[in-house]
PDB file of C-alpha atoms in Angstrom:
ATOM      1  CA  UNK D 108       8.989  21.288  63.977  1.00  0.00           C
ATOM      2  CA  UNK D 109       9.049  20.440  60.085  1.00  0.00           C
ATOM      3  CA  UNK D 110      11.195  18.564  58.098  1.00  0.00           C
ATOM      4  CA  UNK D 111      14.448  19.517  56.909  1.00  0.00           C
ATOM      5  CA  UNK D 112      14.677  20.193  53.439  1.00  0.00           C
ATOM      6  CA  UNK D 113      17.995  20.822  51.661  1.00  0.00           C
ATOM      7  CA  UNK D 114      17.924  22.517  48.053  1.00  0.00           C
ATOM      8  CA  UNK D 115      21.017  22.778  46.014  1.00  0.00           C
ATOM      9  CA  UNK D 116      21.583  24.464  42.576  1.00  0.00           C
ATOM     10  CA  UNK D 117      20.012  27.582  41.162  1.00  0.00           C
ATOM     11  CA  UNK D 118      19.219  30.674  42.516  1.00  0.00           C
ATOM     12  CA  UNK D 119      18.063  33.556  39.946  1.00  0.00           C
ATOM     13  CA  UNK D 120      16.528  37.408  40.078  1.00  0.00           C
ATOM     14  CA  UNK D 121      13.012  37.489  37.799  1.00  0.00           C
ATOM     15  CA  UNK D 122      11.797  40.379  36.297  1.00  0.00           C
ATOM     16  CA  UNK D 123       7.929  39.529  35.592  1.00  0.00           C
ATOM     17  CA  UNK D 124       5.829  41.293  33.031  1.00  0.00           C
ATOM     18  CA  UNK D 125       1.712  40.246  32.794  1.00  0.00           C
ATOM     19  CA  UNK D 126       0.692  40.750  29.341  1.00  0.00           C
ATOM     20  CA  UNK D 127      -2.472  40.116  27.792  1.00  0.00           C
ATOM     21  CA  UNK D 128      -0.833  37.912  24.853  1.00  0.00           C
ATOM     22  CA  UNK D 129       2.071  37.081  23.351  1.00  0.00           C
ATOM     23  CA  UNK D 130       3.134  38.787  20.011  1.00  0.00           C
ATOM     24  CA  UNK D 131       3.375  36.617  17.119  1.00  0.00           C
ATOM     25  CA  UNK D 132       6.220  38.515  15.367  1.00  0.00           C
ATOM     26  CA  UNK D 133       8.851  41.266  17.086  1.00  0.00           C
ATOM     27  CA  UNK D 134       7.246  44.239  18.476  1.00  0.00           C
ATOM     28  CA  UNK D 135       6.479  46.487  21.459  1.00  0.00           C
ATOM     29  CA  UNK D 136       4.250  45.104  23.677  1.00  0.00           C
ATOM     30  CA  UNK D 137       2.755  46.469  26.712  1.00  0.00           C
ATOM     31  CA  UNK D 138       2.888  45.091  30.428  1.00  0.00           C
ATOM     32  CA  UNK D 139      -0.157  45.513  33.012  1.00  0.00           C
ATOM     33  CA  UNK D 140       2.271  44.805  35.773  1.00  0.00           C
ATOM     34  CA  UNK D 141       5.800  44.461  36.461  1.00  0.00           C
ATOM     35  CA  UNK D 142       7.552  42.795  39.806  1.00  0.00           C
ATOM     36  CA  UNK D 143      10.560  41.733  40.410  1.00  0.00           C
ATOM     37  CA  UNK D 144      10.991  38.579  42.739  1.00  0.00           C
ATOM     38  CA  UNK D 145      13.302  35.420  43.484  1.00  0.00           C
ATOM     39  CA  UNK D 146      13.378  32.631  41.080  1.00  0.00           C
ATOM     40  CA  UNK D 147      15.442  29.756  40.012  1.00  0.00           C
ATOM     41  CA  UNK D 148      14.650  26.012  40.732  1.00  0.00           C
ATOM     42  CA  UNK D 149      16.369  25.571  44.197  1.00  0.00           C
ATOM     43  CA  UNK D 150      15.806  28.682  45.047  1.00  0.00           C
ATOM     44  CA  UNK D 151      12.044  28.429  44.627  1.00  0.00           C
ATOM     45  CA  UNK D 152      11.711  25.315  46.240  1.00  0.00           C
ATOM     46  CA  UNK D 153      13.596  26.186  49.227  1.00  0.00           C
ATOM     47  CA  UNK D 154      10.802  29.065  49.686  1.00  0.00           C
ATOM     48  CA  UNK D 155       7.991  26.943  48.680  1.00  0.00           C
ATOM     49  CA  UNK D 156       9.174  24.137  50.915  1.00  0.00           C
ATOM     50  CA  UNK D 157       9.276  26.832  53.966  1.00  0.00           C
ATOM     51  CA  UNK D 158       5.696  28.259  53.102  1.00  0.00           C
ATOM     52  CA  UNK D 159       4.673  24.151  53.696  1.00  0.00           C
ATOM     53  CA  UNK D 160       6.293  23.879  56.635  1.00  0.00           C
ATOM     54  CA  UNK D 161       9.814  22.466  56.520  1.00  0.00           C
ATOM     55  CA  UNK D 162      13.093  23.593  57.548  1.00  0.00           C
ATOM     56  CA  UNK D 163      14.640  24.543  54.612  1.00  0.00           C
ATOM     57  CA  UNK D 164      18.713  25.057  53.964  1.00  0.00           C
ATOM     58  CA  UNK D 165      19.832  26.576  50.163  1.00  0.00           C
ATOM     59  CA  UNK D 166      22.903  26.096  48.827  1.00  0.00           C
ATOM     60  CA  UNK D 167      24.181  27.495  45.519  1.00  0.00           C
ATOM     61  CA  UNK D 168      26.228  30.719  44.621  1.00  0.00           C
ATOM     62  CA  UNK D 169      25.152  34.632  43.430  1.00  0.00           C
ATOM     63  CA  UNK D 170      27.191  37.260  42.273  1.00  0.00           C
ATOM     64  CA  UNK D 171      28.407  39.810  44.967  1.00  0.00           C
ATOM     65  CA  UNK D 172      26.320  42.102  42.555  1.00  0.00           C
ATOM     66  CA  UNK D 173      22.897  44.257  43.578  1.00  0.00           C
ATOM     67  CA  UNK D 174      21.247  41.118  42.242  1.00  0.00           C
ATOM     68  CA  UNK D 175      23.029  38.684  44.436  1.00  0.00           C
ATOM     69  CA  UNK D 176      22.517  41.121  47.275  1.00  0.00           C
ATOM     70  CA  UNK D 177      18.818  41.427  46.733  1.00  0.00           C
ATOM     71  CA  UNK D 178      18.403  37.506  46.062  1.00  0.00           C
ATOM     72  CA  UNK D 179      19.672  36.752  49.276  1.00  0.00           C
ATOM     73  CA  UNK D 180      17.941  38.924  51.520  1.00  0.00           C
ATOM     74  CA  UNK D 181      14.521  37.952  49.704  1.00  0.00           C
ATOM     75  CA  UNK D 182      15.222  34.470  50.549  1.00  0.00           C
ATOM     76  CA  UNK D 183      16.645  34.950  53.781  1.00  0.00           C
ATOM     77  CA  UNK D 184      13.394  36.987  54.556  1.00  0.00           C
ATOM     78  CA  UNK D 185      10.970  34.350  53.829  1.00  0.00           C
ATOM     79  CA  UNK D 186      12.430  31.815  56.208  1.00  0.00           C
ATOM     80  CA  UNK D 187      15.230  29.973  54.527  1.00  0.00           C
ATOM     81  CA  UNK D 188      18.622  29.777  55.942  1.00  0.00           C
ATOM     82  CA  UNK D 189      20.957  31.226  53.105  1.00  0.00           C
ATOM     83  CA  UNK D 190      23.981  29.916  55.091  1.00  0.00           C
ATOM     84  CA  UNK D 191      24.945  27.872  52.219  1.00  0.00           C
ATOM     85  CA  UNK D 192      23.882  30.313  49.695  1.00  0.00           C
ATOM     86  CA  UNK D 193      27.758  31.702  48.296  1.00  0.00           C
ATOM     87  CA  UNK D 194      28.430  35.368  47.491  1.00  0.00           C
ATOM     88  CA  UNK D 195      30.981  34.727  44.691  1.00  0.00           C
ATOM     89  CA  UNK D 196      33.410  37.927  44.482  1.00  0.00           C
ATOM     90  CA  UNK D 197      33.409  39.726  40.921  1.00  0.00           C
ATOM     91  CA  UNK D 198      30.700  37.264  40.019  1.00  0.00           C
ATOM     92  CA  UNK D 199      27.667  37.759  37.974  1.00  0.00           C
ATOM     93  CA  UNK D 200      24.076  36.243  39.416  1.00  0.00           C
ATOM     94  CA  UNK D 201      21.758  34.850  37.340  1.00  0.00           C
ATOM     95  CA  UNK D 202      19.093  37.080  35.903  1.00  0.00           C
ATOM     96  CA  UNK D 203      15.414  36.095  34.169  1.00  0.00           C
ATOM     97  CA  UNK D 204      13.073  38.432  31.959  1.00  0.00           C
ATOM     98  CA  UNK D 205       9.776  36.093  32.678  1.00  0.00           C
ATOM     99  CA  UNK D 206       6.747  37.164  30.731  1.00  0.00           C
ATOM    100  CA  UNK D 207       2.995  35.686  31.729  1.00  0.00           C
ATOM    101  CA  UNK D 208       0.094  36.171  29.407  1.00  0.00           C
ATOM    102  CA  UNK D 209      -3.536  36.127  30.210  1.00  0.00           C
ATOM    103  CA  UNK D 210      -3.848  32.603  30.666  1.00  0.00           C
ATOM    104  CA  UNK D 211      -1.042  31.989  32.956  1.00  0.00           C
ATOM    105  CA  UNK D 212       1.442  30.945  30.421  1.00  0.00           C
ATOM    106  CA  UNK D 213       5.387  32.134  30.750  1.00  0.00           C
ATOM    107  CA  UNK D 214       7.956  32.653  28.685  1.00  0.00           C
ATOM    108  CA  UNK D 215      11.555  32.751  30.351  1.00  0.00           C
ATOM    109  CA  UNK D 216      14.696  34.503  28.859  1.00  0.00           C
ATOM    110  CA  UNK D 217      17.900  33.905  31.141  1.00  0.00           C
ATOM    111  CA  UNK D 218      21.169  35.105  31.635  1.00  0.00           C
ATOM    112  CA  UNK D 219      22.572  32.688  33.894  1.00  0.00           C
ATOM    113  CA  UNK D 220      25.516  34.833  35.017  1.00  0.00           C
ATOM    114  CA  UNK D 221      28.948  32.850  36.364  1.00  0.00           C
ATOM    115  CA  UNK D 222      28.151  32.477  39.692  1.00  0.00           C
ATOM    116  CA  UNK D 223      27.611  29.038  39.948  1.00  0.00           C
ATOM    117  CA  UNK D 224      30.626  28.399  37.385  1.00  0.00           C
ATOM    118  CA  UNK D 225      32.948  30.043  39.855  1.00  0.00           C
ATOM    119  CA  UNK D 226      31.397  28.618  43.284  1.00  0.00           C
ATOM    120  CA  UNK D 227      33.692  27.202  45.851  1.00  0.00           C
ATOM    121  CA  UNK D 228      33.004  23.089  45.894  1.00  0.00           C
ATOM    122  CA  UNK D 229      29.971  21.804  47.423  1.00  0.00           C
ATOM    123  CA  UNK D 230      30.255  21.624  51.778  1.00  0.00           C
ATOM    124  CA  UNK D 231      28.463  18.671  52.362  1.00  0.00           C
ATOM    125  CA  UNK D 232      28.640  18.830  55.919  1.00  0.00           C
ATOM    126  CA  UNK D 233      26.000  21.491  55.538  1.00  0.00           C
ATOM    127  CA  UNK D 234      23.580  18.460  54.725  1.00  0.00           C
ATOM    128  CA  UNK D 235      23.750  16.921  58.023  1.00  0.00           C
ATOM    129  CA  UNK D 236      20.466  16.247  59.513  1.00  0.00           C
ATOM    130  CA  UNK D 237      18.585  16.587  55.880  1.00  0.00           C
ATOM    131  CA  UNK D 238      15.378  14.391  55.769  1.00  0.00           C
ATOM    132  CA  UNK D 239      15.496  15.498  51.568  1.00  0.00           C
ATOM    133  CA  UNK D 240      18.627  16.656  49.817  1.00  0.00           C
ATOM    134  CA  UNK D 241      16.980  18.295  46.250  1.00  0.00           C
ATOM    135  CA  UNK D 242      18.939  19.115  43.403  1.00  0.00           C
ATOM    136  CA  UNK D 243      19.160  20.766  40.107  1.00  0.00           C
ATOM    137  CA  UNK D 244      21.031  20.789  36.963  1.00  0.00           C
ATOM    138  CA  UNK D 245      22.601  24.349  37.057  1.00  0.00           C
ATOM    139  CA  UNK D 246      25.159  23.956  39.610  1.00  0.00           C
ATOM    140  CA  UNK D 247      26.650  20.354  38.326  1.00  0.00           C
ATOM    141  CA  UNK D 248      28.928  19.881  40.401  1.00  0.00           C
ATOM    142  CA  UNK D 249      27.040  21.227  43.974  1.00  0.00           C
ATOM    143  CA  UNK D 250      24.440  18.846  42.776  1.00  0.00           C
ATOM    144  CA  UNK D 251      26.547  15.574  42.155  1.00  0.00           C
ATOM    145  CA  UNK D 252      28.495  15.838  45.159  1.00  0.00           C
ATOM    146  CA  UNK D 253      25.371  16.332  47.053  1.00  0.00           C
ATOM    147  CA  UNK D 254      23.918  13.280  45.418  1.00  0.00           C
ATOM    148  CA  UNK D 255      26.823  11.091  46.147  1.00  0.00           C
ATOM    149  CA  UNK D 256      26.739  12.137  50.197  1.00  0.00           C
ATOM    150  CA  UNK D 257      22.704  11.035  50.164  1.00  0.00           C
ATOM    151  CA  UNK D 258      23.964   7.586  48.627  1.00  0.00           C
ATOM    152  CA  UNK D 259      26.551   7.600  51.073  1.00  0.00           C
ATOM    153  CA  UNK D 260      24.216   8.441  54.236  1.00  0.00           C
ATOM    154  CA  UNK D 261      21.054   6.814  53.253  1.00  0.00           C
ATOM    155  CA  UNK D 262      19.185   9.874  52.568  1.00  0.00           C
ATOM    156  CA  UNK D 263      16.250  10.422  50.036  1.00  0.00           C
ATOM    157  CA  UNK D 264      17.238  12.648  47.373  1.00  0.00           C
ATOM    158  CA  UNK D 265      15.111  14.122  44.498  1.00  0.00           C
ATOM    159  CA  UNK D 266      16.020  15.706  41.151  1.00  0.00           C
ATOM    160  CA  UNK D 267      14.626  18.791  39.374  1.00  0.00           C
ATOM    161  CA  UNK D 268      15.113  17.340  35.813  1.00  0.00           C
ATOM    162  CA  UNK D 269      14.156  20.656  33.985  1.00  0.00           C
ATOM    163  CA  UNK D 270      15.687  21.481  30.440  1.00  0.00           C
ATOM    164  CA  UNK D 271      18.964  21.033  30.704  1.00  0.00           C
ATOM    165  CA  UNK D 272      21.795  18.997  28.378  1.00  0.00           C
ATOM    166  CA  UNK D 273      21.078  14.954  28.370  1.00  0.00           C
ATOM    167  CA  UNK D 274      24.548  14.287  29.666  1.00  0.00           C
ATOM    168  CA  UNK D 275      23.717  16.604  32.465  1.00  0.00           C
ATOM    169  CA  UNK D 276      20.392  14.808  33.235  1.00  0.00           C
ATOM    170  CA  UNK D 277      21.455  10.987  32.917  1.00  0.00           C
ATOM    171  CA  UNK D 278      24.571  12.114  35.611  1.00  0.00           C
ATOM    172  CA  UNK D 279      22.344  13.412  37.879  1.00  0.00           C
ATOM    173  CA  UNK D 280      19.191  10.971  37.456  1.00  0.00           C
ATOM    174  CA  UNK D 281      21.381   7.815  38.351  1.00  0.00           C
ATOM    175  CA  UNK D 282      22.009   8.681  41.554  1.00  0.00           C
ATOM    176  CA  UNK D 283      19.265  10.386  42.528  1.00  0.00           C
ATOM    177  CA  UNK D 284      16.592   8.261  44.512  1.00  0.00           C
ATOM    178  CA  UNK D 285      13.262  10.464  42.933  1.00  0.00           C
ATOM    179  CA  UNK D 286      14.115  11.703  39.148  1.00  0.00           C
ATOM    180  CA  UNK D 287      10.566  14.408  38.712  1.00  0.00           C
ATOM    181  CA  UNK D 288      11.099  15.679  35.151  1.00  0.00           C
ATOM    182  CA  UNK D 289       9.036  18.536  33.681  1.00  0.00           C
ATOM    183  CA  UNK D 290       8.082  17.438  30.315  1.00  0.00           C
ATOM    184  CA  UNK D 291      10.485  19.146  27.899  1.00  0.00           C
ATOM    185  CA  UNK D 292      13.051  17.670  30.203  1.00  0.00           C
ATOM    186  CA  UNK D 293      12.347  14.120  29.862  1.00  0.00           C
ATOM    187  CA  UNK D 294      12.350  14.791  26.165  1.00  0.00           C
ATOM    188  CA  UNK D 295      16.003  16.115  26.356  1.00  0.00           C
ATOM    189  CA  UNK D 296      16.775  13.004  28.935  1.00  0.00           C
ATOM    190  CA  UNK D 297      15.169  10.676  26.309  1.00  0.00           C
ATOM    191  CA  UNK D 298      14.769  12.141  23.081  1.00  0.00           C
ATOM    192  CA  UNK D 299      12.055  10.142  20.310  1.00  0.00           C
ATOM    193  CA  UNK D 300      10.221   7.730  22.661  1.00  0.00           C
ATOM    194  CA  UNK D 301       7.100   7.628  24.355  1.00  0.00           C
ATOM    195  CA  UNK D 302       6.416   8.694  28.225  1.00  0.00           C
ATOM    196  CA  UNK D 303       6.917   5.303  29.469  1.00  0.00           C
ATOM    197  CA  UNK D 304       9.810   4.022  27.383  1.00  0.00           C
ATOM    198  CA  UNK D 305      11.578   7.554  28.807  1.00  0.00           C
ATOM    199  CA  UNK D 306      10.575   6.778  32.214  1.00  0.00           C
ATOM    200  CA  UNK D 307      11.565   3.172  32.159  1.00  0.00           C
ATOM    201  CA  UNK D 308      15.275   4.937  30.429  1.00  0.00           C
ATOM    202  CA  UNK D 309      15.564   6.974  34.016  1.00  0.00           C
ATOM    203  CA  UNK D 310      15.137   3.703  36.098  1.00  0.00           C
ATOM    204  CA  UNK D 311      17.393   1.908  33.937  1.00  0.00           C
ATOM    205  CA  UNK D 312      20.177   4.032  34.408  1.00  0.00           C
ATOM    206  CA  UNK D 313      19.436   4.080  38.508  1.00  0.00           C
ATOM    207  CA  UNK D 314      16.930   6.043  39.530  1.00  0.00           C
ATOM    208  CA  UNK D 315      14.422   4.678  41.900  1.00  0.00           C
ATOM    209  CA  UNK D 316      10.904   6.407  40.740  1.00  0.00           C
ATOM    210  CA  UNK D 317      10.667   7.971  37.754  1.00  0.00           C
ATOM    211  CA  UNK D 318       8.043  10.693  37.015  1.00  0.00           C
ATOM    212  CA  UNK D 319       7.015  13.628  34.482  1.00  0.00           C
ATOM    213  CA  UNK D 320       4.602  16.518  35.291  1.00  0.00           C
ATOM    214  CA  UNK D 321       2.087  17.367  32.482  1.00  0.00           C
ATOM    215  CA  UNK D 322       0.546  20.361  33.366  1.00  0.00           C
ATOM    216  CA  UNK D 323      -2.820  20.032  33.196  1.00  0.00           C
ATOM    217  CA  UNK D 324      -2.346  16.318  31.645  1.00  0.00           C
ATOM    218  CA  UNK D 325      -1.506  15.603  35.428  1.00  0.00           C
ATOM    219  CA  UNK D 326       1.742  13.469  36.444  1.00  0.00           C
ATOM    220  CA  UNK D 327       2.988   9.945  35.712  1.00  0.00           C
ATOM    221  CA  UNK D 328       5.219   7.966  37.409  1.00  0.00           C
ATOM    222  CA  UNK D 329       6.905   4.601  37.455  1.00  0.00           C
ATOM    223  CA  UNK D 330       8.888   2.461  39.777  1.00  0.00           C
ATOM    224  CA  UNK D 331      11.131  -0.322  38.812  1.00  0.00           C
ATOM    225  CA  UNK D 332       7.764  -2.709  38.461  1.00  0.00           C
ATOM    226  CA  UNK D 333       7.311  -1.543  35.207  1.00  0.00           C
ATOM    227  CA  UNK D 334       4.051  -0.274  36.400  1.00  0.00           C
ATOM    228  CA  UNK D 335       2.786   3.100  34.826  1.00  0.00           C
ATOM    229  CA  UNK D 336       0.996   5.070  37.592  1.00  0.00           C
ATOM    230  CA  UNK D 337      -0.787   8.258  36.590  1.00  0.00           C
ATOM    231  CA  UNK D 338      -2.603  11.420  38.845  1.00  0.00           C
ATOM    232  CA  UNK D 339      -5.004  13.922  36.961  1.00  0.00           C
ATOM    233  CA  UNK D 340      -4.331  17.603  37.903  1.00  0.00           C
ATOM    234  CA  UNK D 341      -6.486  19.464  39.564  1.00  0.00           C
ATOM    235  CA  UNK D 342      -8.736  21.682  37.372  1.00  0.00           C
ATOM    236  CA  UNK D 343      -7.904  25.263  38.215  1.00  0.00           C
ATOM    237  CA  UNK D 344      -8.112  28.273  36.540  1.00  0.00           C
ATOM    238  CA  UNK D 345      -4.381  29.295  35.683  1.00  0.00           C
ATOM    239  CA  UNK D 346      -3.251  32.825  36.136  1.00  0.00           C
ATOM    240  CA  UNK D 347       0.257  32.425  36.629  1.00  0.00           C
ATOM    241  CA  UNK D 348       2.192  29.081  35.844  1.00  0.00           C
ATOM    242  CA  UNK D 349       5.737  30.494  36.864  1.00  0.00           C
ATOM    243  CA  UNK D 350       7.400  28.713  39.666  1.00  0.00           C
ATOM    244  CA  UNK D 351       4.805  26.003  39.646  1.00  0.00           C
ATOM    245  CA  UNK D 352       6.960  23.014  38.904  1.00  0.00           C
ATOM    246  CA  UNK D 353       9.579  24.733  41.703  1.00  0.00           C
ATOM    247  CA  UNK D 354       6.680  24.213  43.677  1.00  0.00           C
ATOM    248  CA  UNK D 355       5.222  20.315  42.987  1.00  0.00           C
ATOM    249  CA  UNK D 356       9.013  19.864  43.670  1.00  0.00           C
ATOM    250  CA  UNK D 357       8.927  21.380  47.201  1.00  0.00           C
ATOM    251  CA  UNK D 358       5.577  19.797  48.454  1.00  0.00           C
ATOM    252  CA  UNK D 359       7.043  16.535  47.121  1.00  0.00           C
ATOM    253  CA  UNK D 360      10.160  16.414  48.787  1.00  0.00           C
ATOM    254  CA  UNK D 361       7.934  17.362  52.044  1.00  0.00           C
ATOM    255  CA  UNK D 362       5.804  14.626  51.537  1.00  0.00           C
ATOM    256  CA  UNK D 363       8.427  11.962  50.966  1.00  0.00           C
ATOM    257  CA  UNK D 364       9.928  13.402  53.868  1.00  0.00           C
ATOM    258  CA  UNK D 365       6.652  12.861  55.803  1.00  0.00           C
ATOM    259  CA  UNK D 366       6.560   8.891  54.775  1.00  0.00           C
ATOM    260  CA  UNK D 367       3.623   9.454  52.735  1.00  0.00           C
ATOM    261  CA  UNK D 368       3.043   6.866  49.829  1.00  0.00           C
ATOM    262  CA  UNK D 369       4.048   7.509  45.974  1.00  0.00           C
ATOM    263  CA  UNK D 370       0.112   8.431  44.755  1.00  0.00           C
ATOM    264  CA  UNK D 371      -0.642  10.798  48.123  1.00  0.00           C
ATOM    265  CA  UNK D 372       2.668  12.556  47.918  1.00  0.00           C
ATOM    266  CA  UNK D 373       2.296  13.193  44.272  1.00  0.00           C
ATOM    267  CA  UNK D 374      -1.146  14.278  44.510  1.00  0.00           C
ATOM    268  CA  UNK D 375      -0.014  16.482  47.311  1.00  0.00           C
ATOM    269  CA  UNK D 376       2.017  17.929  45.241  1.00  0.00           C
ATOM    270  CA  UNK D 377      -0.241  18.367  42.547  1.00  0.00           C
ATOM    271  CA  UNK D 378      -2.686  20.191  44.582  1.00  0.00           C
ATOM    272  CA  UNK D 379       0.132  22.562  45.757  1.00  0.00           C
ATOM    273  CA  UNK D 380       1.783  23.845  42.214  1.00  0.00           C
ATOM    274  CA  UNK D 381      -2.099  23.757  41.008  1.00  0.00           C
ATOM    275  CA  UNK D 382      -2.766  26.554  43.905  1.00  0.00           C
ATOM    276  CA  UNK D 383      -0.012  28.379  42.511  1.00  0.00           C
ATOM    277  CA  UNK D 384      -0.967  28.888  39.159  1.00  0.00           C
ATOM    278  CA  UNK D 385      -4.025  30.390  40.448  1.00  0.00           C
ATOM    279  CA  UNK D 386      -2.263  33.304  41.879  1.00  0.00           C
ATOM    280  CA  UNK D 387       1.029  35.814  40.853  1.00  0.00           C
ATOM    281  CA  UNK D 388       3.598  37.211  42.528  1.00  0.00           C
ATOM    282  CA  UNK D 389       6.179  33.912  42.284  1.00  0.00           C
ATOM    283  CA  UNK D 390       6.760  31.297  45.227  1.00  0.00           C
ATOM    284  CA  UNK D 391       6.652  33.652  48.050  1.00  0.00           C
ATOM    285  CA  UNK D 392       2.643  34.244  47.193  1.00  0.00           C
ATOM    286  CA  UNK D 393       2.699  30.339  47.092  1.00  0.00           C
ATOM    287  CA  UNK D 394       0.471  27.676  49.150  1.00  0.00           C
ATOM    288  CA  UNK D 395       1.308  27.606  52.859  1.00  0.00           C
ATOM    289  CA  UNK D 396       0.284  24.364  54.594  1.00  0.00           C
ATOM    290  CA  UNK D 397      -3.555  24.849  55.972  1.00  0.00           C
ATOM    291  CA  UNK D 398      -4.584  26.473  52.308  1.00  0.00           C
ATOM    292  CA  UNK D 399      -2.856  22.898  50.682  1.00  0.00           C
ATOM    293  CA  UNK D 400      -4.854  20.847  53.853  1.00  0.00           C
ATOM    294  CA  UNK D 401      -7.895  22.806  52.918  1.00  0.00           C
ATOM    295  CA  UNK D 402      -8.039  22.563  49.191  1.00  0.00           C
ATOM    296  CA  UNK D 403      -7.158  18.727  49.206  1.00  0.00           C
ATOM    297  CA  UNK D 404      -9.837  18.365  51.735  1.00  0.00           C
ATOM    298  CA  UNK D 405     -12.449  20.047  49.380  1.00  0.00           C
ATOM    299  CA  UNK D 406     -11.416  17.502  46.622  1.00  0.00           C
ATOM    300  CA  UNK D 407     -11.167  14.500  48.654  1.00  0.00           C
TER     301      UNK D 407
END
């Protein structure tokens, strides 16, 4: 039986459009393919971790609209325990338009809705039995409650530090054991300084391990000894980078739950993200554990 992982935060409905290239000015642009999938950092990470063999519970909120119905049905259908996913009466769900070019790069246009703002307080009792709790900045009240619970109960916590207001990232990073930033998220957290200095700022604030993912430039991380470490990205031809960061976080959480070393856990996560970039279809089409193990064995 796999580790128990809880993800706390954002679930969204993604309308994905594949195009040849982003236009240089406003115009009509044909899409070669369209698909509707589940999105949002917490929901994506929950799905990705489930595919890798974890037992996963999702905590967040959607509206009682059609988008919310689709999200709850799809995420649960992919094996995630959605008992902690609130359906907020009269609220609207988060919806995104995701446009992906032929190189796999994407632009996201999001209307976040008001479900998370109107959600009931986080029920931390649902976190009992978790080996790792993952949070994101989209549901601050829920994520802060979850991180306080992890500190009180000695449960490992991981922050998905994507682009968000600086004050939100600082508050969450101070409580998380692992703060894992996207490059844009790290710049928002500590603007105007080097990567090494920004990671040190996170450590000074209270996190135990500060990490930044840099896409094809790999991953950098530091602990409180001040040594900057790195892992190279796996060279793959990217078809769709949408959700790759969420897969990284999910795989990292699983590897940490299984007591991997820092380097092995980050390499495991980087490999999972690389495999996701090689295929379309959202994180529901991300790698399973056997695929990831085979990929790592081939690149050993």
